[in-house]
PDB file of C-alpha atoms and ligand atoms in Angstrom:
ATOM      1  CA  UNK A 733     152.587  65.890-133.710  1.00 55.00           C
ATOM      2  CA  UNK A 734     150.430  67.304-131.665  1.00 62.00           C
ATOM      3  CA  UNK A 735     148.847  65.359-128.452  1.00 61.00           C
ATOM      4  CA  UNK A 736     145.115  65.927-129.674  1.00 71.00           C
ATOM      5  CA  UNK A 737     146.172  64.191-132.530  1.00 88.00           C
ATOM      6  CA  UNK A 738     147.099  60.854-130.789  1.00 94.00           C
ATOM      7  CA  UNK A 739     144.589  57.980-129.612  1.00 95.00           C
ATOM      8  CA  UNK A 740     145.360  55.362-127.489  1.00 97.00           C
ATOM      9  CA  UNK A 741     143.771  51.590-128.157  1.00 97.00           C
ATOM     10  CA  UNK A 742     144.200  48.475-126.446  1.00 97.00           C
ATOM     11  CA  UNK A 743     143.005  44.860-128.018  1.00 96.00           C
ATOM     12  CA  UNK A 744     142.042  42.670-124.710  1.00 94.00           C
ATOM     13  CA  UNK A 745     142.910  38.980-125.752  1.00 90.00           C
ATOM     14  CA  UNK A 746     141.881  35.853-123.851  1.00 85.00           C
ATOM     15  CA  UNK A 747     145.822  36.013-122.334  1.00 87.00           C
ATOM     16  CA  UNK A 748     147.287  39.325-123.678  1.00 91.00           C
ATOM     17  CA  UNK A 749     146.819  42.829-124.361  1.00 95.00           C
ATOM     18  CA  UNK A 750     148.043  44.363-127.523  1.00 96.00           C
ATOM     19  CA  UNK A 751     148.095  48.500-127.305  1.00 97.00           C
ATOM     20  CA  UNK A 752     149.271  50.954-129.351  1.00 97.00           C
ATOM     21  CA  UNK A 753     148.906  54.906-130.054  1.00 96.00           C
ATOM     22  CA  UNK A 754     148.208  56.302-133.323  1.00 94.00           C
ATOM     23  CA  UNK A 755     147.302  59.340-134.630  1.00 91.00           C
ATOM     24  CA  UNK A 756     145.207  61.268-137.037  1.00 84.00           C
ATOM     25  CA  UNK A 757     147.127  59.657-140.567  1.00 84.00           C
ATOM     26  CA  UNK A 758     147.183  56.441-138.439  1.00 84.00           C
ATOM     27  CA  UNK A 759     150.763  56.005-137.660  1.00 90.00           C
ATOM     28  CA  UNK A 760     151.476  53.937-134.885  1.00 93.00           C
ATOM     29  CA  UNK A 761     153.621  56.009-132.354  1.00 95.00           C
ATOM     30  CA  UNK A 762     153.964  52.962-129.419  1.00 95.00           C
ATOM     31  CA  UNK A 763     153.292  49.522-129.598  1.00 96.00           C
ATOM     32  CA  UNK A 764     153.269  46.853-126.706  1.00 97.00           C
ATOM     33  CA  UNK A 765     152.250  43.741-125.395  1.00 96.00           C
ATOM     34  CA  UNK A 766     151.599  42.732-122.224  1.00 96.00           C
ATOM     35  CA  UNK A 767     150.463  39.022-120.449  1.00 93.00           C
ATOM     36  CA  UNK A 768     146.968  39.056-119.071  1.00 91.00           C
ATOM     37  CA  UNK A 769     145.923  36.683-116.409  1.00 87.00           C
ATOM     38  CA  UNK A 770     143.537  34.348-117.809  1.00 89.00           C
ATOM     39  CA  UNK A 771     140.380  33.863-115.864  1.00 89.00           C
ATOM     40  CA  UNK A 772     140.236  37.033-113.578  1.00 93.00           C
ATOM     41  CA  UNK A 773     138.285  40.383-113.964  1.00 94.00           C
ATOM     42  CA  UNK A 774     139.787  42.441-111.278  1.00 94.00           C
ATOM     43  CA  UNK A 775     143.510  41.479-112.757  1.00 95.00           C
ATOM     44  CA  UNK A 776     142.078  42.158-116.633  1.00 95.00           C
ATOM     45  CA  UNK A 777     141.010  45.308-115.588  1.00 95.00           C
ATOM     46  CA  UNK A 778     144.336  46.291-113.496  1.00 96.00           C
ATOM     47  CA  UNK A 779     146.375  45.254-116.654  1.00 96.00           C
ATOM     48  CA  UNK A 780     144.564  47.624-118.824  1.00 96.00           C
ATOM     49  CA  UNK A 781     145.324  50.500-116.651  1.00 96.00           C
ATOM     50  CA  UNK A 782     148.648  49.124-116.517  1.00 97.00           C
ATOM     51  CA  UNK A 783     148.946  48.931-120.256  1.00 97.00           C
ATOM     52  CA  UNK A 784     147.586  52.720-120.672  1.00 97.00           C
ATOM     53  CA  UNK A 785     150.451  53.880-118.253  1.00 97.00           C
ATOM     54  CA  UNK A 786     153.298  52.221-120.164  1.00 97.00           C
ATOM     55  CA  UNK A 787     151.947  53.445-123.511  1.00 97.00           C
ATOM     56  CA  UNK A 788     151.574  57.226-122.369  1.00 97.00           C
ATOM     57  CA  UNK A 789     155.241  56.771-120.849  1.00 97.00           C
ATOM     58  CA  UNK A 790     156.302  55.775-124.048  1.00 97.00           C
ATOM     59  CA  UNK A 791     154.932  58.771-125.675  1.00 95.00           C
ATOM     60  CA  UNK A 792     155.572  60.741-122.722  1.00 95.00           C
ATOM     61  CA  UNK A 793     151.872  62.688-122.644  1.00 95.00           C
ATOM     62  CA  UNK A 794     149.325  61.332-120.200  1.00 94.00           C
ATOM     63  CA  UNK A 795     145.218  61.351-120.532  1.00 94.00           C
ATOM     64  CA  UNK A 796     144.570  60.393-124.249  1.00 95.00           C
ATOM     65  CA  UNK A 797     141.270  59.018-125.225  1.00 94.00           C
ATOM     66  CA  UNK A 798     141.601  55.257-124.584  1.00 96.00           C
ATOM     67  CA  UNK A 799     139.619  52.861-126.707  1.00 96.00           C
ATOM     68  CA  UNK A 800     139.522  49.101-125.744  1.00 96.00           C
ATOM     69  CA  UNK A 801     138.436  45.916-128.304  1.00 96.00           C
ATOM     70  CA  UNK A 802     136.660  43.189-126.537  1.00 92.00           C
ATOM     71  CA  UNK A 803     135.850  39.724-127.115  1.00 91.00           C
ATOM     72  CA  UNK A 804     131.866  39.533-126.847  1.00 81.00           C
ATOM     73  CA  UNK A 805     129.676  42.872-127.375  1.00 81.00           C
ATOM     74  CA  UNK A 806     128.158  45.479-124.507  1.00 81.00           C
ATOM     75  CA  UNK A 807     124.955  44.666-124.216  1.00 78.00           C
ATOM     76  CA  UNK A 808     122.868  47.716-125.426  1.00 71.00           C
ATOM     77  CA  UNK A 809     120.397  48.255-122.396  1.00 73.00           C
ATOM     78  CA  UNK A 810     122.640  46.779-119.398  1.00 72.00           C
ATOM     79  CA  UNK A 811     126.097  47.807-120.444  1.00 81.00           C
ATOM     80  CA  UNK A 812     127.841  44.934-119.711  1.00 86.00           C
ATOM     81  CA  UNK A 813     129.986  42.405-122.000  1.00 86.00           C
ATOM     82  CA  UNK A 814     128.195  39.684-123.472  1.00 83.00           C
ATOM     83  CA  UNK A 815     128.921  36.700-125.480  1.00 81.00           C
ATOM     84  CA  UNK A 816     132.487  36.790-124.812  1.00 84.00           C
ATOM     85  CA  UNK A 817     134.231  33.356-124.925  1.00 84.00           C
ATOM     86  CA  UNK A 818     136.538  34.872-122.378  1.00 86.00           C
ATOM     87  CA  UNK A 819     133.388  34.253-119.857  1.00 87.00           C
ATOM     88  CA  UNK A 820     135.143  36.024-116.943  1.00 89.00           C
ATOM     89  CA  UNK A 821     134.161  38.993-118.659  1.00 89.00           C
ATOM     90  CA  UNK A 822     130.744  38.485-119.287  1.00 89.00           C
ATOM     91  CA  UNK A 823     127.968  40.583-117.666  1.00 90.00           C
ATOM     92  CA  UNK A 824     130.922  42.752-115.926  1.00 92.00           C
ATOM     93  CA  UNK A 825     130.260  46.558-116.871  1.00 92.00           C
ATOM     94  CA  UNK A 826     134.464  47.091-117.885  1.00 92.00           C
ATOM     95  CA  UNK A 827     133.684  50.498-119.867  1.00 91.00           C
ATOM     96  CA  UNK A 828     132.415  51.574-115.990  1.00 92.00           C
ATOM     97  CA  UNK A 829     135.453  50.125-114.293  1.00 94.00           C
ATOM     98  CA  UNK A 830     137.807  51.443-116.744  1.00 94.00           C
ATOM     99  CA  UNK A 831     136.595  54.933-116.762  1.00 94.00           C
ATOM    100  CA  UNK A 832     136.202  54.600-112.762  1.00 95.00           C
ATOM    101  CA  UNK A 833     139.872  53.361-112.376  1.00 95.00           C
ATOM    102  CA  UNK A 834     141.124  55.906-114.914  1.00 94.00           C
ATOM    103  CA  UNK A 835     139.503  58.908-114.255  1.00 93.00           C
ATOM    104  CA  UNK A 836     138.252  59.297-118.290  1.00 91.00           C
ATOM    105  CA  UNK A 837     135.650  58.144-120.444  1.00 88.00           C
ATOM    106  CA  UNK A 838     136.533  54.874-122.268  1.00 93.00           C
ATOM    107  CA  UNK A 839     135.366  53.403-125.239  1.00 93.00           C
ATOM    108  CA  UNK A 840     134.678  50.007-126.303  1.00 92.00           C
ATOM    109  CA  UNK A 841     133.722  47.665-129.273  1.00 90.00           C
ATOM    110  CA  UNK A 842     134.250  44.197-130.077  1.00 92.00           C
ATOM    111  CA  UNK A 843     136.985  42.956-131.312  1.00 94.00           C
ATOM    112  CA  UNK A 844     135.738  42.836-135.313  1.00 95.00           C
ATOM    113  CA  UNK A 845     134.070  46.166-135.282  1.00 93.00           C
ATOM    114  CA  UNK A 846     137.428  47.533-134.625  1.00 95.00           C
ATOM    115  CA  UNK A 847     139.189  45.518-137.309  1.00 95.00           C
ATOM    116  CA  UNK A 848     136.769  46.050-139.639  1.00 93.00           C
ATOM    117  CA  UNK A 849     137.068  50.458-138.782  1.00 91.00           C
ATOM    118  CA  UNK A 850     140.964  50.364-138.960  1.00 91.00           C
ATOM    119  CA  UNK A 851     141.378  48.093-142.327  1.00 89.00           C
ATOM    120  CA  UNK A 852     138.492  50.322-143.650  1.00 87.00           C
ATOM    121  CA  UNK A 853     140.432  53.852-143.017  1.00 80.00           C
ATOM    122  CA  UNK A 854     143.790  52.730-144.091  1.00 76.00           C
ATOM    123  CA  UNK A 855     144.056  49.099-144.181  1.00 76.00           C
ATOM    124  CA  UNK A 856     143.419  46.223-146.642  1.00 77.00           C
ATOM    125  CA  UNK A 857     139.906  47.082-147.180  1.00 76.00           C
ATOM    126  CA  UNK A 858     140.047  50.980-147.806  1.00 81.00           C
ATOM    127  CA  UNK A 859     137.519  52.420-150.370  1.00 83.00           C
ATOM    128  CA  UNK A 860     135.398  48.624-150.201  1.00 87.00           C
ATOM    129  CA  UNK A 861     131.659  49.402-150.003  1.00 91.00           C
ATOM    130  CA  UNK A 862     130.774  46.091-148.678  1.00 94.00           C
ATOM    131  CA  UNK A 863     133.371  44.415-146.016  1.00 96.00           C
ATOM    132  CA  UNK A 864     133.486  41.457-143.578  1.00 97.00           C
ATOM    133  CA  UNK A 865     135.518  41.586-141.106  1.00 96.00           C
ATOM    134  CA  UNK A 866     136.414  37.969-139.341  1.00 97.00           C
ATOM    135  CA  UNK A 867     138.638  37.511-136.113  1.00 96.00           C
ATOM    136  CA  UNK A 868     140.112  34.527-135.925  1.00 97.00           C
ATOM    137  CA  UNK A 869     141.760  33.653-132.941  1.00 94.00           C
ATOM    138  CA  UNK A 870     141.313  32.092-129.439  1.00 91.00           C
ATOM    139  CA  UNK A 871     137.614  33.384-130.702  1.00 92.00           C
ATOM    140  CA  UNK A 872     136.152  33.950-133.707  1.00 95.00           C
ATOM    141  CA  UNK A 873     134.069  36.810-134.530  1.00 94.00           C
ATOM    142  CA  UNK A 874     132.485  39.212-137.197  1.00 95.00           C
ATOM    143  CA  UNK A 875     131.264  42.195-138.689  1.00 95.00           C
ATOM    144  CA  UNK A 876     129.749  43.952-141.563  1.00 95.00           C
ATOM    145  CA  UNK A 877     130.625  47.536-142.905  1.00 94.00           C
ATOM    146  CA  UNK A 878     128.431  48.688-145.669  1.00 94.00           C
ATOM    147  CA  UNK A 879     129.422  52.117-147.123  1.00 92.00           C
ATOM    148  CA  UNK A 880     131.988  53.322-144.634  1.00 89.00           C
ATOM    149  CA  UNK A 881     129.838  52.605-141.627  1.00 91.00           C
ATOM    150  CA  UNK A 882     129.378  49.353-139.182  1.00 90.00           C
ATOM    151  CA  UNK A 883     126.284  48.050-139.295  1.00 91.00           C
ATOM    152  CA  UNK A 884     124.601  47.038-135.707  1.00 84.00           C
ATOM    153  CA  UNK A 885     121.723  45.582-136.138  1.00 83.00           C
ATOM    154  CA  UNK A 886     118.226  45.521-134.394  1.00 81.00           C
ATOM    155  CA  UNK A 887     119.713  43.943-131.379  1.00 77.00           C
ATOM    156  CA  UNK A 888     123.698  44.858-131.858  1.00 76.00           C
ATOM    157  CA  UNK A 889     125.117  41.495-133.029  1.00 80.00           C
ATOM    158  CA  UNK A 890     125.288  42.083-136.724  1.00 86.00           C
ATOM    159  CA  UNK A 891     127.981  39.613-137.998  1.00 88.00           C
ATOM    160  CA  UNK A 892     128.111  37.402-135.218  1.00 87.00           C
ATOM    161  CA  UNK A 893     129.169  34.804-137.340  1.00 92.00           C
ATOM    162  CA  UNK A 894     131.086  32.341-134.984  1.00 94.00           C
ATOM    163  CA  UNK A 895     128.008  30.890-132.924  1.00 93.00           C
ATOM    164  CA  UNK A 896     126.596  30.100-136.217  1.00 95.00           C
ATOM    165  CA  UNK A 897     126.518  26.609-137.201  1.00 97.00           C
ATOM    166  CA  UNK A 898     129.427  24.999-139.344  1.00 98.00           C
ATOM    167  CA  UNK A 899     127.895  24.795-142.723  1.00 97.00           C
ATOM    168  CA  UNK A 900     128.014  21.652-144.809  1.00 97.00           C
ATOM    169  CA  UNK A 901     128.888  19.398-142.262  1.00 97.00           C
ATOM    170  CA  UNK A 902     130.346  16.166-143.044  1.00 96.00           C
ATOM    171  CA  UNK A 903     128.773  12.939-141.621  1.00 97.00           C
ATOM    172  CA  UNK A 904     131.771  12.547-139.032  1.00 95.00           C
ATOM    173  CA  UNK A 905     131.733  16.427-138.182  1.00 96.00           C
ATOM    174  CA  UNK A 906     128.199  16.076-137.449  1.00 95.00           C
ATOM    175  CA  UNK A 907     129.129  12.736-135.201  1.00 95.00           C
ATOM    176  CA  UNK A 908     131.951  14.622-133.698  1.00 93.00           C
ATOM    177  CA  UNK A 909     130.541  18.373-133.565  1.00 95.00           C
ATOM    178  CA  UNK A 910     132.446  19.947-130.555  1.00 96.00           C
ATOM    179  CA  UNK A 911     130.806  21.642-127.417  1.00 95.00           C
ATOM    180  CA  UNK A 912     130.955  25.605-128.201  1.00 93.00           C
ATOM    181  CA  UNK A 913     131.395  27.654-125.044  1.00 88.00           C
ATOM    182  CA  UNK A 914     127.581  29.564-125.596  1.00 88.00           C
ATOM    183  CA  UNK A 915     126.575  25.774-124.738  1.00 91.00           C
ATOM    184  CA  UNK A 916     125.831  24.766-128.123  1.00 95.00           C
ATOM    185  CA  UNK A 917     127.703  22.324-130.419  1.00 96.00           C
ATOM    186  CA  UNK A 918     129.256  22.557-133.605  1.00 96.00           C
ATOM    187  CA  UNK A 919     129.326  26.394-133.715  1.00 97.00           C
ATOM    188  CA  UNK A 920     131.871  27.735-136.135  1.00 98.00           C
ATOM    189  CA  UNK A 921     134.192  29.229-133.073  1.00 96.00           C
ATOM    190  CA  UNK A 922     134.370  25.465-131.858  1.00 97.00           C
ATOM    191  CA  UNK A 923     135.713  24.520-135.380  1.00 98.00           C
ATOM    192  CA  UNK A 924     138.024  27.181-136.414  1.00 98.00           C
ATOM    193  CA  UNK A 925     139.430  29.274-133.231  1.00 97.00           C
ATOM    194  CA  UNK A 926     143.132  28.374-132.045  1.00 96.00           C
ATOM    195  CA  UNK A 927     141.646  26.240-128.832  1.00 96.00           C
ATOM    196  CA  UNK A 928     139.309  24.442-131.910  1.00 97.00           C
ATOM    197  CA  UNK A 929     142.092  23.867-134.075  1.00 98.00           C
ATOM    198  CA  UNK A 930     144.025  22.528-131.193  1.00 98.00           C
ATOM    199  CA  UNK A 931     141.188  20.059-129.934  1.00 97.00           C
ATOM    200  CA  UNK A 932     140.640  18.913-133.311  1.00 97.00           C
ATOM    201  CA  UNK A 933     144.114  17.812-133.487  1.00 98.00           C
ATOM    202  CA  UNK A 934     143.937  15.645-130.170  1.00 97.00           C
ATOM    203  CA  UNK A 935     140.346  14.253-131.469  1.00 95.00           C
ATOM    204  CA  UNK A 936     142.583  12.751-134.197  1.00 93.00           C
ATOM    205  CA  UNK A 937     145.439  11.381-132.004  1.00 95.00           C
ATOM    206  CA  UNK A 938     147.774  14.590-132.210  1.00 93.00           C
ATOM    207  CA  UNK A 939     149.771  16.010-129.494  1.00 94.00           C
ATOM    208  CA  UNK A 940     147.967  18.729-127.645  1.00 94.00           C
ATOM    209  CA  UNK A 941     149.792  21.544-129.405  1.00 97.00           C
ATOM    210  CA  UNK A 942     148.830  25.557-130.016  1.00 96.00           C
ATOM    211  CA  UNK A 943     147.109  26.228-133.474  1.00 97.00           C
ATOM    212  CA  UNK A 944     150.658  28.029-134.282  1.00 97.00           C
ATOM    213  CA  UNK A 945     152.556  24.754-134.244  1.00 98.00           C
ATOM    214  CA  UNK A 946     150.472  22.452-135.716  1.00 98.00           C
ATOM    215  CA  UNK A 947     150.808  24.671-138.579  1.00 98.00           C
ATOM    216  CA  UNK A 948     154.497  24.583-137.836  1.00 98.00           C
ATOM    217  CA  UNK A 949     154.401  21.130-137.864  1.00 98.00           C
ATOM    218  CA  UNK A 950     151.972  21.030-141.080  1.00 98.00           C
ATOM    219  CA  UNK A 951     154.593  23.201-142.884  1.00 97.00           C
ATOM    220  CA  UNK A 952     157.325  20.940-142.055  1.00 98.00           C
ATOM    221  CA  UNK A 953     155.630  17.830-143.375  1.00 97.00           C
ATOM    222  CA  UNK A 954     154.238  16.374-140.297  1.00 97.00           C
ATOM    223  CA  UNK A 955     151.175  13.757-141.686  1.00 97.00           C
ATOM    224  CA  UNK A 956     148.880  14.427-138.985  1.00 98.00           C
ATOM    225  CA  UNK A 957     149.299  18.138-138.201  1.00 98.00           C
ATOM    226  CA  UNK A 958     148.882  18.339-142.273  1.00 98.00           C
ATOM    227  CA  UNK A 959     145.281  16.802-142.275  1.00 98.00           C
ATOM    228  CA  UNK A 960     144.599  18.815-139.365  1.00 98.00           C
ATOM    229  CA  UNK A 961     145.446  22.063-141.037  1.00 98.00           C
ATOM    230  CA  UNK A 962     143.676  20.976-144.640  1.00 98.00           C
ATOM    231  CA  UNK A 963     140.397  20.344-142.689  1.00 98.00           C
ATOM    232  CA  UNK A 964     140.404  23.178-140.852  1.00 98.00           C
ATOM    233  CA  UNK A 965     140.983  25.670-143.742  1.00 98.00           C
ATOM    234  CA  UNK A 966     138.337  23.687-145.870  1.00 98.00           C
ATOM    235  CA  UNK A 967     135.929  24.418-142.973  1.00 98.00           C
ATOM    236  CA  UNK A 968     137.097  27.486-143.382  1.00 98.00           C
ATOM    237  CA  UNK A 969     136.377  27.973-146.820  1.00 98.00           C
ATOM    238  CA  UNK A 970     132.571  26.496-145.724  1.00 97.00           C
ATOM    239  CA  UNK A 971     131.947  29.172-143.165  1.00 98.00           C
ATOM    240  CA  UNK A 972     133.154  32.015-145.781  1.00 97.00           C
ATOM    241  CA  UNK A 973     131.048  30.568-148.404  1.00 96.00           C
ATOM    242  CA  UNK A 974     128.345  31.244-146.301  1.00 96.00           C
ATOM    243  CA  UNK A 975     129.091  35.008-145.667  1.00 96.00           C
ATOM    244  CA  UNK A 976     129.358  35.533-149.229  1.00 96.00           C
ATOM    245  CA  UNK A 977     125.945  33.659-149.783  1.00 94.00           C
ATOM    246  CA  UNK A 978     124.478  35.982-147.172  1.00 92.00           C
ATOM    247  CA  UNK A 979     125.765  39.755-148.233  1.00 92.00           C
ATOM    248  CA  UNK A 980     127.818  39.210-150.802  1.00 92.00           C
ATOM    249  CA  UNK A 981     131.432  41.122-149.529  1.00 95.00           C
ATOM    250  CA  UNK A 982     133.453  42.868-152.066  1.00 95.00           C
ATOM    251  CA  UNK A 983     136.601  41.996-149.836  1.00 96.00           C
ATOM    252  CA  UNK A 984     136.839  39.680-146.312  1.00 97.00           C
ATOM    253  CA  UNK A 985     139.308  41.197-144.626  1.00 96.00           C
ATOM    254  CA  UNK A 986     140.831  38.949-141.546  1.00 97.00           C
ATOM    255  CA  UNK A 987     142.411  39.615-138.338  1.00 96.00           C
ATOM    256  CA  UNK A 988     143.150  38.007-134.916  1.00 94.00           C
ATOM    257  CA  UNK A 989     146.305  35.505-134.301  1.00 94.00           C
ATOM    258  CA  UNK A 990     145.319  32.317-137.156  1.00 97.00           C
ATOM    259  CA  UNK A 991     145.377  35.561-139.485  1.00 96.00           C
ATOM    260  CA  UNK A 992     148.859  34.665-139.781  1.00 95.00           C
ATOM    261  CA  UNK A 993     148.113  31.287-141.468  1.00 97.00           C
ATOM    262  CA  UNK A 994     149.250  32.438-144.980  1.00 96.00           C
ATOM    263  CA  UNK A 995     146.991  29.016-146.469  1.00 97.00           C
ATOM    264  CA  UNK A 996     143.932  30.887-145.761  1.00 97.00           C
ATOM    265  CA  UNK A 997     144.918  33.162-148.613  1.00 97.00           C
ATOM    266  CA  UNK A 998     145.935  30.441-151.045  1.00 97.00           C
ATOM    267  CA  UNK A 999     144.211  27.820-150.383  1.00 97.00           C
ATOM    268  CA  UNK A1000     140.688  28.929-149.144  1.00 97.00           C
ATOM    269  CA  UNK A1001     139.492  30.650-152.406  1.00 95.00           C
ATOM    270  CA  UNK A1002     140.189  27.725-153.963  1.00 94.00           C
ATOM    271  CA  UNK A1003     137.682  25.567-152.112  1.00 94.00           C
ATOM    272  CA  UNK A1004     134.813  28.458-151.006  1.00 94.00           C
ATOM    273  CA  UNK A1005     133.627  28.446-154.764  1.00 90.00           C
ATOM    274  CA  UNK A1006     132.256  25.253-154.720  1.00 91.00           C
ATOM    275  CA  UNK A1007     129.557  26.753-152.033  1.00 93.00           C
ATOM    276  CA  UNK A1008     128.904  29.800-153.481  1.00 90.00           C
ATOM    277  CA  UNK A1009     125.878  30.834-155.214  1.00 80.00           C
ATOM    278  CA  UNK A1010     128.010  32.331-158.547  1.00 80.00           C
ATOM    279  CA  UNK A1011     130.346  30.720-161.126  1.00 79.00           C
ATOM    280  CA  UNK A1012     131.728  34.239-160.932  1.00 86.00           C
ATOM    281  CA  UNK A1013     132.915  34.629-157.473  1.00 89.00           C
ATOM    282  CA  UNK A1014     135.023  38.168-157.282  1.00 92.00           C
ATOM    283  CA  UNK A1015     135.220  38.149-153.810  1.00 95.00           C
ATOM    284  CA  UNK A1016     138.691  38.364-151.843  1.00 95.00           C
ATOM    285  CA  UNK A1017     140.247  37.356-148.567  1.00 97.00           C
ATOM    286  CA  UNK A1018     142.918  39.717-147.270  1.00 96.00           C
ATOM    287  CA  UNK A1019     144.871  39.302-144.231  1.00 96.00           C
ATOM    288  CA  UNK A1020     144.677  42.521-142.025  1.00 95.00           C
ATOM    289  CA  UNK A1021     146.986  45.014-143.635  1.00 90.00           C
ATOM    290  CA  UNK A1022     147.829  46.063-139.972  1.00 87.00           C
ATOM    291  CA  UNK A1023     148.856  43.285-138.878  1.00 88.00           C
ATOM    292  CA  UNK A1024     149.049  42.181-135.659  1.00 88.00           C
ATOM    293  CA  UNK A1025     147.971  45.765-134.060  1.00 93.00           C
ATOM    294  CA  UNK A1026     144.948  46.496-136.420  1.00 94.00           C
ATOM    295  CA  UNK A1027     142.477  45.463-133.803  1.00 96.00           C
ATOM    296  CA  UNK A1028     144.070  48.040-130.756  1.00 96.00           C
ATOM    297  CA  UNK A1029     144.510  50.710-133.793  1.00 94.00           C
ATOM    298  CA  UNK A1030     140.664  50.282-134.190  1.00 94.00           C
ATOM    299  CA  UNK A1031     139.754  50.421-130.639  1.00 95.00           C
ATOM    300  CA  UNK A1032     142.014  53.784-130.774  1.00 95.00           C
ATOM    301  CA  UNK A1033     139.909  55.028-133.681  1.00 91.00           C
ATOM    302  CA  UNK A1034     136.633  54.891-131.592  1.00 91.00           C
ATOM    303  CA  UNK A1035     137.341  58.370-130.702  1.00 86.00           C
ATOM    304  CA  UNK A1036     136.464  60.798-133.462  1.00 77.00           C
ATOM    305  CA  UNK A1037     138.970  62.249-135.977  1.00 67.00           C
ATOM    306  CA  UNK A1038     140.534  65.641-134.010  1.00 57.00           C
ATOM    307  CA  UNK A1039     138.371  68.233-135.631  1.00 52.00           C
ATOM    308  CA  UNK A1040     135.875  66.186-136.611  1.00 52.00           C
TER     309      UNK A1040
HETATM  310 ZN1  LIG B 321     128.888  28.471-130.215  1.00 53.50          ZN
END
């Protein structure tokens, strides 16, 4: 292992950082998690800097290239984070502030783009020509990769799927459409994010629970939790069907905390065909092969391969 082979990536979540150091062959040499204060931009910057120090100490090398996967995207003209469900990051010059604090350049990209990059190079979508990467977590985002290249788009937000309206809503869903952090109502993120599932469960009379607890109760046979999970899966299927109808991906790869819900991969493909414009649907739905650390690996890979 040469020090020049290593790169450091951090997945910035609402309340947690996931960091990894990877080499040119995409092997993970160090992996860490760190709580990050919710709602505090300065503390978020400080936590990222602390994470860099911890990871570099793990491998005994300083000054590694750093990439950060962010919720929201970087405004192309003003270089400020925008569209993040973690709203304390919006309109903040995160790359500039991190570079100033760390004393080195820092690359940033949105989480879904990092997920797409990591999975395309050595993960579940390696070799596929048309891939949609979806992040289901405290927020919902997406990215489109065609022939190994991330599609940016004229405005830089191609694949930003979370703030489309949930398709084919029932009358009850139209009446009860939840308000989204973007200010609209009924967005896919408002339904499918972890907080979205929690709010939906409470609306139907359930306890205030985090999404993994709802899933665990559903799997244990609790009726109300089972209904919440069933509806979440059906809405996921409709939201993915819209993506299939628009861009026909070979593979949809899912990352983020809710990608651990195994029912996604067994149940959603049974439902989505009803909403797709073909009776011979070949798109597959897979979890991120790199698991929880996939987005952090993708952030590290924002830096070019050594010698590239
Ligand atoms: Zn929205």
